[in-house]
Amino acid sequence: MALILIIASLIFLWIISLCKIFLLPRTPFTKHFTLNGRAFRKRNVLLVIAHPDDESMFFTPTINFLTSRGHYVQILCLSNGDADGKGNIRKQELFQACVSLKVPMQQVKTVNHPDLQDGFGKVWNHSLLGKIIEEEITSHGIDMIITFDNYGVSGHCNHRDVHYGVCTDLNNFHVVSSKLLHDTSRGDIEVWELVSTNILRKYSGPIDIWLSMFWATLPSNGTIQCLVNEHSRRSFTAMAQHKSQWVWFRKLFVVLSSYTYMNTLRKIK
């Protein structure tokens, strides 16, 4: 009887949380991605990921938020996911997934460098990553970067290296090219990281919205943005484009993962 009550309570909380997510985007927000408190303007955003499917598994709330408000989104994928010899297939799957997320193919770039190969235990050179990211920033006039935090959601070493590659790039900018960072026509480049959560929150689905919103109000956590997925079905549609990866446990992940329903971004610069 107690077990039935617990299950029923969880189902009820899941439904209430979904309703909250569906209704929340209709609530006006006053400070989403303003520039140092100034008036809203469209941003040139660079999303930096490690593998094809990272955008669909982890970042769809962010991508949907940005594209629906007319921001320019450029996606840089620092490998083609060739761990199983399917690099060319996964590259095409990435393009198809991004199109379903309203990001045109010409705004998606994959890197296939011999020193940046997909795989656990494959250590990526942070300076090389920083150089590639810097080139992308310069080519597209980027004024905002979004990437993984230093744990990388799943703890995958490639995710973590991407984070440090972005940080290395920022340090290089400070030392070598401070003019680019502080060009008055573009303003400062903002950098945001996707906050990793513990395993219970990670697999709590939409229920995590309550904890995320509370966590964002704590001043000790810095500048936080909670972005609700306004088009949750796109997460499933986008991930389904990765046919080579669309196995049962990833289907389960998309359903249960809190990253399908909300992204919590923390400003690191």
Coordinates of C-alpha atoms in Angstrom, one line a residue:
M1 CA 0.0 0.0 0.0
A2 CA 2.8 2.4 0.9
L3 CA 4.6 1.6 -2.4
I4 CA 1.5 2.3 -4.4
L5 CA 1.1 5.6 -2.6
I6 CA 4.7 6.6 -3.3
I7 CA 4.3 5.7 -7.0
A8 CA 1.0 7.6 -7.3
S9 CA 2.6 10.6 -5.6
L10 CA 5.6 10.6 -8.0
I11 CA 3.2 10.3 -11.0
F12 CA 1.2 13.2 -9.7
L13 CA 4.3 15.3 -9.1
W14 CA 5.6 14.4 -12.6
I15 CA 2.3 15.6 -14.2
I16 CA 2.2 18.8 -12.1
S17 CA 5.8 19.5 -13.1
L18 CA 5.0 19.1 -16.8
C19 CA 2.1 21.5 -16.4
K20 CA 4.5 24.0 -14.8
I21 CA 6.9 23.6 -17.7
F22 CA 4.2 24.1 -20.3
L23 CA 2.8 27.2 -18.5
L24 CA 6.1 28.8 -17.5
P25 CA 7.2 29.9 -21.0
R26 CA 4.0 32.1 -21.1
T27 CA 5.2 33.9 -18.0
P28 CA 7.2 37.1 -18.9
F29 CA 10.9 37.0 -18.2
T30 CA 12.8 40.2 -17.6
K31 CA 16.5 39.3 -17.7
H32 CA 17.1 36.5 -20.1
F33 CA 20.5 37.0 -21.7
T34 CA 20.6 40.8 -21.5
L35 CA 24.0 42.3 -22.0
N36 CA 25.3 43.6 -18.7
G37 CA 21.7 44.7 -17.8
R38 CA 21.2 46.6 -21.0
A39 CA 18.3 46.3 -23.3
F40 CA 17.6 43.0 -25.1
R41 CA 19.4 42.5 -28.4
K42 CA 20.0 39.6 -30.6
R43 CA 23.1 37.6 -29.9
N44 CA 25.6 35.6 -32.0
V45 CA 25.8 32.5 -29.9
L46 CA 28.4 29.7 -30.2
L47 CA 27.4 26.4 -28.7
V48 CA 30.5 24.2 -28.2
I49 CA 29.9 20.5 -27.8
A50 CA 32.1 17.4 -28.0
H51 CA 30.0 14.8 -30.0
P52 CA 27.1 14.6 -32.4
D53 CA 24.0 14.0 -30.2
D54 CA 25.3 16.3 -27.3
E55 CA 23.1 19.0 -28.7
S56 CA 20.0 16.8 -28.6
M57 CA 20.7 15.0 -25.3
F58 CA 21.7 18.0 -23.2
F59 CA 21.1 21.4 -24.8
T60 CA 17.7 21.4 -26.5
P61 CA 16.1 23.7 -24.0
T62 CA 18.8 26.3 -24.6
I63 CA 18.7 25.9 -28.4
N64 CA 14.9 26.2 -28.5
F65 CA 15.0 29.3 -26.3
L66 CA 17.6 31.0 -28.5
T67 CA 16.1 30.2 -31.9
S68 CA 12.6 31.0 -30.9
R69 CA 13.8 34.6 -30.0
G70 CA 15.7 35.1 -33.2
H71 CA 19.2 34.8 -31.8
Y72 CA 21.9 33.5 -34.2
V73 CA 23.1 30.0 -33.1
Q74 CA 26.3 28.5 -34.4
I75 CA 27.1 25.0 -33.3
L76 CA 30.7 23.7 -33.1
C77 CA 31.1 20.0 -32.6
L78 CA 34.7 19.2 -31.8
S79 CA 34.6 15.6 -33.1
N80 CA 32.6 13.5 -35.5
G81 CA 31.9 10.8 -33.0
D82 CA 34.0 8.2 -34.8
A83 CA 34.5 5.9 -31.8
D84 CA 32.7 3.1 -33.5
G85 CA 33.8 3.9 -37.0
K86 CA 30.5 5.8 -37.8
G87 CA 32.0 9.3 -38.0
N88 CA 30.5 10.2 -41.4
I89 CA 27.1 8.8 -40.5
R90 CA 27.0 10.7 -37.2
K91 CA 28.1 13.9 -38.9
Q92 CA 25.1 13.7 -41.2
E93 CA 22.8 12.8 -38.3
L94 CA 24.0 15.9 -36.5
F95 CA 23.0 18.1 -39.4
Q96 CA 19.6 16.5 -39.5
A97 CA 19.1 16.9 -35.8
C98 CA 20.1 20.6 -35.9
V99 CA 17.6 21.2 -38.8
S100 CA 14.8 19.8 -36.6
L101 CA 16.0 22.2 -33.9
K102 CA 15.7 25.1 -36.4
V103 CA 19.5 25.5 -36.7
P104 CA 20.4 25.5 -40.5
M105 CA 23.1 23.1 -41.6
Q106 CA 25.4 25.9 -42.7
Q107 CA 25.5 27.0 -39.0
V108 CA 26.8 23.7 -37.9
K109 CA 30.5 22.7 -38.0
T110 CA 32.1 19.4 -37.1
V111 CA 35.8 18.9 -36.5
N112 CA 37.6 15.7 -37.5
H113 CA 41.1 16.2 -36.1
P114 CA 43.4 13.2 -35.4
D115 CA 44.1 14.6 -31.9
L116 CA 40.4 15.1 -31.2
Q117 CA 38.9 11.6 -31.5
D118 CA 35.8 10.5 -29.6
G119 CA 36.3 8.0 -26.8
F120 CA 36.7 7.5 -23.1
G121 CA 40.3 7.9 -22.1
K122 CA 41.0 10.1 -25.2
V123 CA 42.6 13.2 -23.8
W124 CA 42.1 16.3 -25.9
N125 CA 44.7 19.1 -26.0
H126 CA 43.2 22.2 -24.5
S127 CA 45.4 24.6 -26.4
L128 CA 44.3 23.0 -29.7
L129 CA 40.7 23.3 -28.7
G130 CA 41.2 26.9 -27.7
K131 CA 42.6 27.7 -31.1
I132 CA 39.7 26.1 -33.0
I133 CA 37.2 27.9 -30.8
E134 CA 39.0 31.2 -31.3
E135 CA 38.8 30.8 -35.1
E136 CA 35.1 30.1 -34.9
I137 CA 34.5 33.2 -32.7
T138 CA 36.4 35.4 -35.1
S139 CA 34.7 34.0 -38.2
H140 CA 31.2 34.5 -36.9
G141 CA 31.4 37.6 -34.7
I142 CA 30.5 35.5 -31.6
D143 CA 29.5 37.5 -28.5
M144 CA 28.2 34.6 -26.4
I145 CA 29.6 31.0 -25.8
I146 CA 27.6 28.2 -24.2
T147 CA 29.3 24.9 -23.3
F148 CA 29.6 22.2 -20.7
D149 CA 30.8 22.8 -17.1
N150 CA 33.9 21.2 -15.7
Y151 CA 32.1 17.9 -15.0
G152 CA 30.3 17.8 -18.4
V153 CA 26.9 16.4 -17.2
S154 CA 27.9 12.7 -17.6
G155 CA 31.5 13.1 -16.6
H156 CA 32.7 12.1 -20.1
C157 CA 36.4 13.2 -20.4
N158 CA 35.7 14.8 -23.9
H159 CA 32.9 17.0 -22.4
R160 CA 35.2 18.1 -19.6
D161 CA 38.0 18.9 -22.1
V162 CA 35.7 21.1 -24.2
H163 CA 35.0 23.1 -21.0
Y164 CA 38.7 23.6 -20.4
G165 CA 39.3 24.3 -24.1
V166 CA 36.8 27.2 -23.9
C167 CA 38.5 28.5 -20.7
T168 CA 41.9 28.2 -22.4
D169 CA 40.6 30.2 -25.3
L170 CA 39.3 32.9 -22.9
N171 CA 42.7 33.1 -21.2
N172 CA 44.4 33.4 -24.6
F173 CA 42.1 36.2 -25.5
H174 CA 42.9 38.0 -22.3
V175 CA 46.6 37.7 -22.9
V176 CA 46.9 37.9 -26.6
S177 CA 43.8 39.6 -27.9
S178 CA 42.1 41.7 -25.3
K179 CA 41.0 44.1 -28.1
L180 CA 38.8 41.4 -29.6
L181 CA 37.2 40.7 -26.2
H182 CA 36.4 44.3 -25.5
D183 CA 35.7 45.6 -29.0
T184 CA 33.2 48.4 -28.2
S185 CA 31.1 47.5 -31.3
R186 CA 30.4 44.0 -29.9
G187 CA 30.7 44.3 -26.2
D188 CA 32.2 41.6 -24.0
I189 CA 32.0 38.0 -24.9
E190 CA 29.8 36.2 -22.3
V191 CA 30.4 32.6 -21.5
W192 CA 27.8 30.3 -19.9
E193 CA 28.2 26.7 -18.7
L194 CA 25.6 24.0 -18.5
V195 CA 25.3 23.1 -14.8
S196 CA 25.8 19.4 -13.9
T197 CA 23.5 17.9 -11.3
N198 CA 23.6 14.8 -9.1
I199 CA 22.2 11.5 -10.4
L200 CA 18.9 11.9 -8.6
R201 CA 18.2 15.3 -10.1
K202 CA 19.6 14.2 -13.5
Y203 CA 17.0 11.5 -13.8
S204 CA 14.1 13.3 -12.2
G205 CA 12.7 14.5 -15.5
P206 CA 10.5 17.6 -15.3
I207 CA 10.4 17.3 -11.5
D208 CA 13.8 19.0 -11.3
I209 CA 12.2 22.3 -12.4
W210 CA 11.4 23.0 -8.8
L211 CA 14.9 22.5 -7.5
S212 CA 16.5 24.3 -10.4
M213 CA 14.4 27.4 -9.9
F214 CA 15.1 27.4 -6.2
W215 CA 18.8 26.8 -6.7
A216 CA 18.9 29.7 -9.2
T217 CA 17.7 32.1 -6.5
L218 CA 20.6 31.4 -4.2
P219 CA 23.1 34.3 -4.4
S220 CA 26.0 32.0 -3.7
N221 CA 25.5 30.2 -7.0
G222 CA 26.4 33.3 -9.1
T223 CA 24.6 34.5 -12.2
I224 CA 22.1 31.7 -13.2
Q225 CA 19.6 31.3 -16.0
C226 CA 17.0 28.6 -16.0
L227 CA 15.7 27.9 -19.5
V228 CA 12.6 25.8 -19.8
N229 CA 12.2 23.7 -22.9
E230 CA 9.3 25.4 -24.7
H231 CA 9.2 22.6 -27.3
S232 CA 9.9 19.4 -25.4
R233 CA 8.9 17.2 -28.3
R234 CA 11.8 18.6 -30.4
S235 CA 14.2 16.8 -28.0
F236 CA 12.7 13.5 -29.0
T237 CA 12.5 14.5 -32.7
A238 CA 16.1 15.7 -32.7
M239 CA 17.6 12.7 -30.9
A240 CA 15.7 10.4 -33.2
Q241 CA 17.7 11.8 -36.1
H242 CA 20.7 10.2 -34.5
K243 CA 19.6 6.8 -35.7
S244 CA 22.9 5.1 -35.1
Q245 CA 22.6 6.1 -31.4
W246 CA 18.9 5.8 -30.9
V247 CA 18.9 2.6 -28.8
W248 CA 16.6 1.8 -25.9
F249 CA 18.7 3.3 -23.1
R250 CA 19.0 6.6 -24.9
K251 CA 15.3 6.7 -25.5
L252 CA 14.9 6.1 -21.8
F253 CA 17.4 8.9 -21.1
V254 CA 15.5 11.4 -23.1
V255 CA 12.3 10.6 -21.3
L256 CA 13.8 10.7 -17.8
S257 CA 16.6 13.3 -18.1
S258 CA 15.9 16.7 -16.5
Y259 CA 18.1 18.1 -19.4
T260 CA 15.2 17.3 -21.8
Y261 CA 12.9 19.7 -19.9
M262 CA 15.2 22.5 -18.5
N263 CA 18.8 23.8 -18.7
T264 CA 20.4 25.6 -15.9
L265 CA 23.2 27.9 -17.2
R266 CA 25.8 29.6 -15.0
K267 CA 27.7 32.5 -16.2
I268 CA 31.5 32.0 -16.0
K269 CA 32.6 35.3 -17.7

